[in-house]
Amino acid sequence: MRRKRPKKQERRQRHKKVSGDIGLLDTEKNYMIVVTKDGKLVTLDYNQKTKVTELKETPAKMSDIGLGSAASVEYTQKGDKNFLSKIEFTPAKGE
């Protein structure tokens, strides 16, 4: 009797999370850099589907985020790029 091979389960890309300050935001090239508390730089790409929320629980746009804003982001890795799927931020003081 032949044994059936288990089907390969598709690997779901798990969302990763990182928190830190926004070190760079380029709204023309659609990417940002988050600087973590330990100084690690995480480069993230985004598009119009990326969910942006100011921590006042109001929808926001990428252009609402200022440098130095504290942020918590979710992203997935696609090849050698990190793709931003969700960001929650608190504006930098003075904004």
PDB file of N, CA and C in Angstrom:
ATOM      1  N   MET A   1       0.835  -1.178   0.000  1.00  0.00           N
ATOM      2  CA  MET A   1       0.000   0.000   0.000  1.00  0.00           C
ATOM      3  C   MET A   1       0.882   1.245   0.000  1.00  0.00           C
ATOM      4  N   ARG A   2       0.518   2.141  -0.817  1.00  0.00           N
ATOM      5  CA  ARG A   2       1.290   3.356  -0.977  1.00  0.00           C
ATOM      6  C   ARG A   2       0.927   4.383   0.091  1.00  0.00           C
ATOM      7  N   ARG A   3       1.942   4.974   0.690  1.00  0.00           N
ATOM      8  CA  ARG A   3       1.698   6.022   1.689  1.00  0.00           C
ATOM      9  C   ARG A   3       1.555   7.356   0.976  1.00  0.00           C
ATOM     10  N   LYS A   4       0.580   8.094   1.428  1.00  0.00           N
ATOM     11  CA  LYS A   4       0.401   9.425   0.857  1.00  0.00           C
ATOM     12  C   LYS A   4       1.355  10.385   1.539  1.00  0.00           C
ATOM     13  N   ARG A   5       1.985  11.185   0.742  1.00  0.00           N
ATOM     14  CA  ARG A   5       2.860  12.210   1.306  1.00  0.00           C
ATOM     15  C   ARG A   5       2.004  13.353   1.821  1.00  0.00           C
ATOM     16  N   PRO A   6       2.387  13.862   2.962  1.00  0.00           N
ATOM     17  CA  PRO A   6       1.628  15.031   3.438  1.00  0.00           C
ATOM     18  C   PRO A   6       1.837  16.204   2.474  1.00  0.00           C
ATOM     19  N   LYS A   7       0.775  16.942   2.251  1.00  0.00           N
ATOM     20  CA  LYS A   7       0.870  18.087   1.353  1.00  0.00           C
ATOM     21  C   LYS A   7       1.775  19.138   1.972  1.00  0.00           C
ATOM     22  N   LYS A   8       2.516  19.790   1.096  1.00  0.00           N
ATOM     23  CA  LYS A   8       3.355  20.881   1.588  1.00  0.00           C
ATOM     24  C   LYS A   8       2.443  22.021   1.993  1.00  0.00           C
ATOM     25  N   GLN A   9       2.570  22.414   3.210  1.00  0.00           N
ATOM     26  CA  GLN A   9       1.768  23.541   3.655  1.00  0.00           C
ATOM     27  C   GLN A   9       2.450  24.815   3.215  1.00  0.00           C
ATOM     28  N   GLU A  10       1.631  25.690   2.676  1.00  0.00           N
ATOM     29  CA  GLU A  10       2.198  26.963   2.254  1.00  0.00           C
ATOM     30  C   GLU A  10       2.663  27.704   3.491  1.00  0.00           C
ATOM     31  N   ARG A  11       3.818  28.246   3.347  1.00  0.00           N
ATOM     32  CA  ARG A  11       4.345  29.028   4.454  1.00  0.00           C
ATOM     33  C   ARG A  11       3.707  30.396   4.443  1.00  0.00           C
ATOM     34  N   ARG A  12       3.043  30.733   5.519  1.00  0.00           N
ATOM     35  CA  ARG A  12       2.501  32.081   5.651  1.00  0.00           C
ATOM     36  C   ARG A  12       3.605  32.972   6.161  1.00  0.00           C
ATOM     37  N   GLN A  13       3.693  34.118   5.563  1.00  0.00           N
ATOM     38  CA  GLN A  13       4.697  35.059   6.033  1.00  0.00           C
ATOM     39  C   GLN A  13       4.168  35.681   7.316  1.00  0.00           C
ATOM     40  N   ARG A  14       4.896  35.488   8.369  1.00  0.00           N
ATOM     41  CA  ARG A  14       4.481  36.039   9.653  1.00  0.00           C
ATOM     42  C   ARG A  14       4.899  37.488   9.756  1.00  0.00           C
ATOM     43  N   HIS A  15       4.015  38.242  10.362  1.00  0.00           N
ATOM     44  CA  HIS A  15       4.346  39.637  10.588  1.00  0.00           C
ATOM     45  C   HIS A  15       5.362  39.731  11.704  1.00  0.00           C
ATOM     46  N   LYS A  16       6.349  40.553  11.518  1.00  0.00           N
ATOM     47  CA  LYS A  16       7.330  40.831  12.552  1.00  0.00           C
ATOM     48  C   LYS A  16       7.021  42.215  13.088  1.00  0.00           C
ATOM     49  N   LYS A  17       7.453  42.482  14.295  1.00  0.00           N
ATOM     50  CA  LYS A  17       7.212  43.790  14.897  1.00  0.00           C
ATOM     51  C   LYS A  17       8.529  44.410  15.324  1.00  0.00           C
ATOM     52  N   VAL A  18       8.587  45.718  15.212  1.00  0.00           N
ATOM     53  CA  VAL A  18       9.743  46.461  15.679  1.00  0.00           C
ATOM     54  C   VAL A  18       9.238  47.812  16.180  1.00  0.00           C
ATOM     55  N   SER A  19       9.863  48.309  17.234  1.00  0.00           N
ATOM     56  CA  SER A  19       9.496  49.613  17.782  1.00  0.00           C
ATOM     57  C   SER A  19      10.726  50.487  17.845  1.00  0.00           C
ATOM     58  N   GLY A  20      10.519  51.781  17.722  1.00  0.00           N
ATOM     59  CA  GLY A  20      11.622  52.729  17.799  1.00  0.00           C
ATOM     60  C   GLY A  20      11.188  54.078  17.283  1.00  0.00           C
ATOM     61  N   ASP A  21      12.144  54.889  16.892  1.00  0.00           N
ATOM     62  CA  ASP A  21      11.865  56.221  16.371  1.00  0.00           C
ATOM     63  C   ASP A  21      12.039  56.226  14.859  1.00  0.00           C
ATOM     64  N   ILE A  22      11.251  57.070  14.198  1.00  0.00           N
ATOM     65  CA  ILE A  22      11.366  57.211  12.751  1.00  0.00           C
ATOM     66  C   ILE A  22      12.620  58.021  12.463  1.00  0.00           C
ATOM     67  N   GLY A  23      13.578  57.409  11.796  1.00  0.00           N
ATOM     68  CA  GLY A  23      14.830  58.083  11.484  1.00  0.00           C
ATOM     69  C   GLY A  23      14.820  58.711  10.103  1.00  0.00           C
ATOM     70  N   LEU A  24      14.031  58.134   9.181  1.00  0.00           N
ATOM     71  CA  LEU A  24      13.927  58.672   7.832  1.00  0.00           C
ATOM     72  C   LEU A  24      12.591  58.240   7.256  1.00  0.00           C
ATOM     73  N   LEU A  25      11.943  59.147   6.547  1.00  0.00           N
ATOM     74  CA  LEU A  25      10.688  58.836   5.867  1.00  0.00           C
ATOM     75  C   LEU A  25      10.734  59.476   4.494  1.00  0.00           C
ATOM     76  N   ASP A  26      10.714  58.646   3.460  1.00  0.00           N
ATOM     77  CA  ASP A  26      10.741  59.135   2.087  1.00  0.00           C
ATOM     78  C   ASP A  26       9.396  58.805   1.445  1.00  0.00           C
ATOM     79  N   THR A  27       8.508  59.820   1.363  1.00  0.00           N
ATOM     80  CA  THR A  27       7.168  59.587   0.819  1.00  0.00           C
ATOM     81  C   THR A  27       7.159  59.541  -0.708  1.00  0.00           C
ATOM     82  N   GLU A  28       8.257  59.906  -1.353  1.00  0.00           N
ATOM     83  CA  GLU A  28       8.330  59.792  -2.813  1.00  0.00           C
ATOM     84  C   GLU A  28       8.757  58.395  -3.234  1.00  0.00           C
ATOM     85  N   LYS A  29       9.699  57.800  -2.500  1.00  0.00           N
ATOM     86  CA  LYS A  29      10.191  56.464  -2.833  1.00  0.00           C
ATOM     87  C   LYS A  29       9.520  55.381  -1.986  1.00  0.00           C
ATOM     88  N   ASN A  30       8.595  55.791  -1.103  1.00  0.00           N
ATOM     89  CA  ASN A  30       7.791  54.879  -0.287  1.00  0.00           C
ATOM     90  C   ASN A  30       8.616  53.930   0.584  1.00  0.00           C
ATOM     91  N   TYR A  31       9.523  54.502   1.372  1.00  0.00           N
ATOM     92  CA  TYR A  31      10.233  53.693   2.360  1.00  0.00           C
ATOM     93  C   TYR A  31      10.559  54.541   3.587  1.00  0.00           C
ATOM     94  N   MET A  32      10.857  53.853   4.675  1.00  0.00           N
ATOM     95  CA  MET A  32      11.211  54.527   5.923  1.00  0.00           C
ATOM     96  C   MET A  32      12.264  53.719   6.653  1.00  0.00           C
ATOM     97  N   ILE A  33      12.941  54.365   7.592  1.00  0.00           N
ATOM     98  CA  ILE A  33      13.904  53.687   8.454  1.00  0.00           C
ATOM     99  C   ILE A  33      13.477  53.910   9.889  1.00  0.00           C
ATOM    100  N   VAL A  34      13.347  52.823  10.643  1.00  0.00           N
ATOM    101  CA  VAL A  34      13.034  52.872  12.068  1.00  0.00           C
ATOM    102  C   VAL A  34      14.324  52.595  12.829  1.00  0.00           C
ATOM    103  N   VAL A  35      14.628  53.443  13.809  1.00  0.00           N
ATOM    104  CA  VAL A  35      15.807  53.270  14.661  1.00  0.00           C
ATOM    105  C   VAL A  35      15.321  52.680  15.979  1.00  0.00           C
ATOM    106  N   THR A  36      15.743  51.449  16.274  1.00  0.00           N
ATOM    107  CA  THR A  36      15.307  50.793  17.506  1.00  0.00           C
ATOM    108  C   THR A  36      16.038  51.376  18.709  1.00  0.00           C
ATOM    109  N   LYS A  37      15.569  51.009  19.883  1.00  0.00           N
ATOM    110  CA  LYS A  37      16.178  51.516  21.128  1.00  0.00           C
ATOM    111  C   LYS A  37      17.640  51.101  21.255  1.00  0.00           C
ATOM    112  N   ASP A  38      18.002  49.955  20.665  1.00  0.00           N
ATOM    113  CA  ASP A  38      19.401  49.512  20.738  1.00  0.00           C
ATOM    114  C   ASP A  38      20.227  49.988  19.538  1.00  0.00           C
ATOM    115  N   GLY A  39      19.659  50.907  18.732  1.00  0.00           N
ATOM    116  CA  GLY A  39      20.403  51.520  17.639  1.00  0.00           C
ATOM    117  C   GLY A  39      20.353  50.790  16.312  1.00  0.00           C
ATOM    118  N   LYS A  40      19.594  49.701  16.216  1.00  0.00           N
ATOM    119  CA  LYS A  40      19.481  48.951  14.968  1.00  0.00           C
ATOM    120  C   LYS A  40      18.607  49.739  13.984  1.00  0.00           C
ATOM    121  N   LEU A  41      19.026  49.780  12.721  1.00  0.00           N
ATOM    122  CA  LEU A  41      18.256  50.450  11.676  1.00  0.00           C
ATOM    123  C   LEU A  41      17.479  49.408  10.884  1.00  0.00           C
ATOM    124  N   VAL A  42      16.162  49.594  10.768  1.00  0.00           N
ATOM    125  CA  VAL A  42      15.315  48.671  10.008  1.00  0.00           C
ATOM    126  C   VAL A  42      14.682  49.464   8.871  1.00  0.00           C
ATOM    127  N   THR A  43      15.019  49.093   7.634  1.00  0.00           N
ATOM    128  CA  THR A  43      14.476  49.764   6.453  1.00  0.00           C
ATOM    129  C   THR A  43      13.212  49.039   6.011  1.00  0.00           C
ATOM    130  N   LEU A  44      12.143  49.802   5.777  1.00  0.00           N
ATOM    131  CA  LEU A  44      10.840  49.236   5.444  1.00  0.00           C
ATOM    132  C   LEU A  44      10.250  49.934   4.226  1.00  0.00           C
ATOM    133  N   ASP A  45       9.716  49.155   3.285  1.00  0.00           N
ATOM    134  CA  ASP A  45       8.995  49.693   2.138  1.00  0.00           C
ATOM    135  C   ASP A  45       7.505  49.684   2.466  1.00  0.00           C
ATOM    136  N   TYR A  46       6.741  50.588   1.841  1.00  0.00           N
ATOM    137  CA  TYR A  46       5.295  50.619   2.068  1.00  0.00           C
ATOM    138  C   TYR A  46       4.583  51.039   0.785  1.00  0.00           C
ATOM    139  N   ASN A  47       3.235  50.882   0.801  1.00  0.00           N
ATOM    140  CA  ASN A  47       2.415  51.339  -0.319  1.00  0.00           C
ATOM    141  C   ASN A  47       1.101  51.894   0.221  1.00  0.00           C
ATOM    142  N   GLN A  48       0.123  52.120  -0.669  1.00  0.00           N
ATOM    143  CA  GLN A  48      -1.147  52.717  -0.254  1.00  0.00           C
ATOM    144  C   GLN A  48      -1.965  51.794   0.640  1.00  0.00           C
ATOM    145  N   LYS A  49      -1.693  50.500   0.617  1.00  0.00           N
ATOM    146  CA  LYS A  49      -2.443  49.547   1.438  1.00  0.00           C
ATOM    147  C   LYS A  49      -1.935  49.485   2.873  1.00  0.00           C
ATOM    148  N   THR A  50      -0.787  50.097   3.151  1.00  0.00           N
ATOM    149  CA  THR A  50      -0.226  50.072   4.497  1.00  0.00           C
ATOM    150  C   THR A  50      -1.148  50.824   5.445  1.00  0.00           C
ATOM    151  N   LYS A  51      -1.488  50.193   6.546  1.00  0.00           N
ATOM    152  CA  LYS A  51      -2.375  50.802   7.529  1.00  0.00           C
ATOM    153  C   LYS A  51      -1.556  51.721   8.432  1.00  0.00           C
ATOM    154  N   VAL A  52      -1.930  53.001   8.474  1.00  0.00           N
ATOM    155  CA  VAL A  52      -1.226  54.000   9.278  1.00  0.00           C
ATOM    156  C   VAL A  52      -2.196  54.523  10.319  1.00  0.00           C
ATOM    157  N   THR A  53      -1.825  54.450  11.606  1.00  0.00           N
ATOM    158  CA  THR A  53      -2.689  54.913  12.681  1.00  0.00           C
ATOM    159  C   THR A  53      -1.891  55.740  13.672  1.00  0.00           C
ATOM    160  N   GLU A  54      -2.344  56.957  13.898  1.00  0.00           N
ATOM    161  CA  GLU A  54      -1.758  57.759  14.966  1.00  0.00           C
ATOM    162  C   GLU A  54      -2.337  57.206  16.253  1.00  0.00           C
ATOM    163  N   LEU A  55      -1.561  57.150  17.310  1.00  0.00           N
ATOM    164  CA  LEU A  55      -2.020  56.473  18.523  1.00  0.00           C
ATOM    165  C   LEU A  55      -3.196  57.155  19.208  1.00  0.00           C
ATOM    166  N   LYS A  56      -3.737  58.178  18.606  1.00  0.00           N
ATOM    167  CA  LYS A  56      -4.992  58.750  19.083  1.00  0.00           C
ATOM    168  C   LYS A  56      -6.149  57.941  18.515  1.00  0.00           C
ATOM    169  N   GLU A  57      -5.835  56.816  17.856  1.00  0.00           N
ATOM    170  CA  GLU A  57      -6.822  55.942  17.210  1.00  0.00           C
ATOM    171  C   GLU A  57      -7.599  56.667  16.119  1.00  0.00           C
ATOM    172  N   THR A  58      -6.899  57.474  15.357  1.00  0.00           N
ATOM    173  CA  THR A  58      -7.503  58.108  14.194  1.00  0.00           C
ATOM    174  C   THR A  58      -6.679  57.700  12.983  1.00  0.00           C
ATOM    175  N   PRO A  59      -7.337  57.426  11.862  1.00  0.00           N
ATOM    176  CA  PRO A  59      -6.572  57.086  10.660  1.00  0.00           C
ATOM    177  C   PRO A  59      -5.633  58.229  10.287  1.00  0.00           C
ATOM    178  N   ALA A  60      -4.497  57.870   9.770  1.00  0.00           N
ATOM    179  CA  ALA A  60      -3.497  58.873   9.400  1.00  0.00           C
ATOM    180  C   ALA A  60      -2.871  58.471   8.080  1.00  0.00           C
ATOM    181  N   LYS A  61      -2.075  59.379   7.526  1.00  0.00           N
ATOM    182  CA  LYS A  61      -1.349  59.111   6.284  1.00  0.00           C
ATOM    183  C   LYS A  61       0.136  59.058   6.599  1.00  0.00           C
ATOM    184  N   MET A  62       0.891  58.465   5.709  1.00  0.00           N
ATOM    185  CA  MET A  62       2.331  58.377   5.894  1.00  0.00           C
ATOM    186  C   MET A  62       2.936  59.770   6.064  1.00  0.00           C
ATOM    187  N   SER A  63       2.410  60.746   5.348  1.00  0.00           N
ATOM    188  CA  SER A  63       2.958  62.106   5.421  1.00  0.00           C
ATOM    189  C   SER A  63       2.690  62.778   6.777  1.00  0.00           C
ATOM    190  N   ASP A  64       1.817  62.185   7.614  1.00  0.00           N
ATOM    191  CA  ASP A  64       1.557  62.722   8.954  1.00  0.00           C
ATOM    192  C   ASP A  64       2.665  62.370   9.940  1.00  0.00           C
ATOM    193  N   ILE A  65       3.518  61.422   9.572  1.00  0.00           N
ATOM    194  CA  ILE A  65       4.572  60.961  10.469  1.00  0.00           C
ATOM    195  C   ILE A  65       5.776  61.884  10.330  1.00  0.00           C
ATOM    196  N   GLY A  66       6.240  62.403  11.456  1.00  0.00           N
ATOM    197  CA  GLY A  66       7.419  63.259  11.434  1.00  0.00           C
ATOM    198  C   GLY A  66       8.644  62.514  11.935  1.00  0.00           C
ATOM    199  N   LEU A  67       9.808  63.009  11.568  1.00  0.00           N
ATOM    200  CA  LEU A  67      11.040  62.404  12.060  1.00  0.00           C
ATOM    201  C   LEU A  67      11.064  62.503  13.574  1.00  0.00           C
ATOM    202  N   GLY A  68      11.542  61.472  14.213  1.00  0.00           N
ATOM    203  CA  GLY A  68      11.602  61.439  15.671  1.00  0.00           C
ATOM    204  C   GLY A  68      10.335  60.919  16.318  1.00  0.00           C
ATOM    205  N   SER A  69       9.286  60.639  15.526  1.00  0.00           N
ATOM    206  CA  SER A  69       8.058  60.064  16.074  1.00  0.00           C
ATOM    207  C   SER A  69       8.356  58.665  16.600  1.00  0.00           C
ATOM    208  N   ALA A  70       7.771  58.312  17.736  1.00  0.00           N
ATOM    209  CA  ALA A  70       7.910  56.952  18.261  1.00  0.00           C
ATOM    210  C   ALA A  70       6.936  56.067  17.489  1.00  0.00           C
ATOM    211  N   ALA A  71       7.384  54.885  17.080  1.00  0.00           N
ATOM    212  CA  ALA A  71       6.541  54.041  16.239  1.00  0.00           C
ATOM    213  C   ALA A  71       6.662  52.573  16.608  1.00  0.00           C
ATOM    214  N   SER A  72       5.580  51.854  16.353  1.00  0.00           N
ATOM    215  CA  SER A  72       5.538  50.406  16.455  1.00  0.00           C
ATOM    216  C   SER A  72       5.033  49.921  15.107  1.00  0.00           C
ATOM    217  N   VAL A  73       5.785  49.052  14.451  1.00  0.00           N
ATOM    218  CA  VAL A  73       5.424  48.640  13.099  1.00  0.00           C
ATOM    219  C   VAL A  73       5.335  47.125  12.987  1.00  0.00           C
ATOM    220  N   GLU A  74       4.538  46.663  12.026  1.00  0.00           N
ATOM    221  CA  GLU A  74       4.476  45.261  11.644  1.00  0.00           C
ATOM    222  C   GLU A  74       4.939  45.175  10.209  1.00  0.00           C
ATOM    223  N   TYR A  75       5.766  44.158   9.910  1.00  0.00           N
ATOM    224  CA  TYR A  75       6.267  44.013   8.548  1.00  0.00           C
ATOM    225  C   TYR A  75       6.522  42.550   8.225  1.00  0.00           C
ATOM    226  N   THR A  76       6.624  42.279   6.933  1.00  0.00           N
ATOM    227  CA  THR A  76       6.973  40.943   6.472  1.00  0.00           C
ATOM    228  C   THR A  76       8.227  41.049   5.619  1.00  0.00           C
ATOM    229  N   GLN A  77       8.977  39.970   5.575  1.00  0.00           N
ATOM    230  CA  GLN A  77      10.164  39.943   4.733  1.00  0.00           C
ATOM    231  C   GLN A  77       9.793  39.315   3.402  1.00  0.00           C
ATOM    232  N   LYS A  78      10.143  40.008   2.326  1.00  0.00           N
ATOM    233  CA  LYS A  78       9.930  39.481   0.973  1.00  0.00           C
ATOM    234  C   LYS A  78      11.271  39.562   0.278  1.00  0.00           C
ATOM    235  N   GLY A  79      11.924  38.431   0.148  1.00  0.00           N
ATOM    236  CA  GLY A  79      13.264  38.416  -0.419  1.00  0.00           C
ATOM    237  C   GLY A  79      14.213  39.127   0.526  1.00  0.00           C
ATOM    238  N   ASP A  80      14.925  40.110   0.010  1.00  0.00           N
ATOM    239  CA  ASP A  80      15.864  40.853   0.852  1.00  0.00           C
ATOM    240  C   ASP A  80      15.276  42.172   1.333  1.00  0.00           C
ATOM    241  N   LYS A  81      13.954  42.366   1.152  1.00  0.00           N
ATOM    242  CA  LYS A  81      13.299  43.601   1.589  1.00  0.00           C
ATOM    243  C   LYS A  81      12.333  43.336   2.720  1.00  0.00           C
ATOM    244  N   ASN A  82      12.146  44.340   3.560  1.00  0.00           N
ATOM    245  CA  ASN A  82      11.139  44.322   4.611  1.00  0.00           C
ATOM    246  C   ASN A  82       9.986  45.190   4.144  1.00  0.00           C
ATOM    247  N   PHE A  83       8.757  44.643   4.136  1.00  0.00           N
ATOM    248  CA  PHE A  83       7.610  45.371   3.638  1.00  0.00           C
ATOM    249  C   PHE A  83       6.675  45.711   4.790  1.00  0.00           C
ATOM    250  N   LEU A  84       6.456  46.995   4.995  1.00  0.00           N
ATOM    251  CA  LEU A  84       5.638  47.518   6.081  1.00  0.00           C
ATOM    252  C   LEU A  84       4.167  47.256   5.811  1.00  0.00           C
ATOM    253  N   SER A  85       3.468  46.646   6.776  1.00  0.00           N
ATOM    254  CA  SER A  85       2.041  46.402   6.604  1.00  0.00           C
ATOM    255  C   SER A  85       1.199  47.271   7.533  1.00  0.00           C
ATOM    256  N   LYS A  86       1.764  47.664   8.686  1.00  0.00           N
ATOM    257  CA  LYS A  86       1.006  48.457   9.654  1.00  0.00           C
ATOM    258  C   LYS A  86       1.978  49.267  10.499  1.00  0.00           C
ATOM    259  N   ILE A  87       1.597  50.513  10.802  1.00  0.00           N
ATOM    260  CA  ILE A  87       2.411  51.351  11.679  1.00  0.00           C
ATOM    261  C   ILE A  87       1.504  52.134  12.607  1.00  0.00           C
ATOM    262  N   GLU A  88       1.868  52.168  13.879  1.00  0.00           N
ATOM    263  CA  GLU A  88       1.209  53.006  14.871  1.00  0.00           C
ATOM    264  C   GLU A  88       2.283  53.943  15.403  1.00  0.00           C
ATOM    265  N   PHE A  89       1.957  55.227  15.513  1.00  0.00           N
ATOM    266  CA  PHE A  89       2.978  56.179  15.917  1.00  0.00           C
ATOM    267  C   PHE A  89       2.428  57.239  16.858  1.00  0.00           C
ATOM    268  N   THR A  90       3.340  57.798  17.626  1.00  0.00           N
ATOM    269  CA  THR A  90       3.057  58.951  18.477  1.00  0.00           C
ATOM    270  C   THR A  90       3.934  60.075  17.926  1.00  0.00           C
ATOM    271  N   PRO A  91       3.316  61.218  17.580  1.00  0.00           N
ATOM    272  CA  PRO A  91       4.113  62.306  17.003  1.00  0.00           C
ATOM    273  C   PRO A  91       5.258  62.729  17.927  1.00  0.00           C
ATOM    274  N   ALA A  92       6.331  63.178  17.308  1.00  0.00           N
ATOM    275  CA  ALA A  92       7.471  63.686  18.075  1.00  0.00           C
ATOM    276  C   ALA A  92       7.002  64.914  18.854  1.00  0.00           C
ATOM    277  N   LYS A  93       7.612  65.152  19.981  1.00  0.00           N
ATOM    278  CA  LYS A  93       7.256  66.322  20.775  1.00  0.00           C
ATOM    279  C   LYS A  93       7.511  67.581  19.955  1.00  0.00           C
ATOM    280  N   GLY A  94       6.604  68.519  20.062  1.00  0.00           N
ATOM    281  CA  GLY A  94       6.740  69.760  19.306  1.00  0.00           C
ATOM    282  C   GLY A  94       5.984  69.747  17.999  1.00  0.00           C
ATOM    283  N   GLU A  95       5.381  68.617  17.643  1.00  0.00           N
ATOM    284  CA  GLU A  95       4.605  68.548  16.393  1.00  0.00           C
ATOM    285  C   GLU A  95       3.159  68.818  16.673  1.00  0.00           C
TER     286      GLU A  95
END
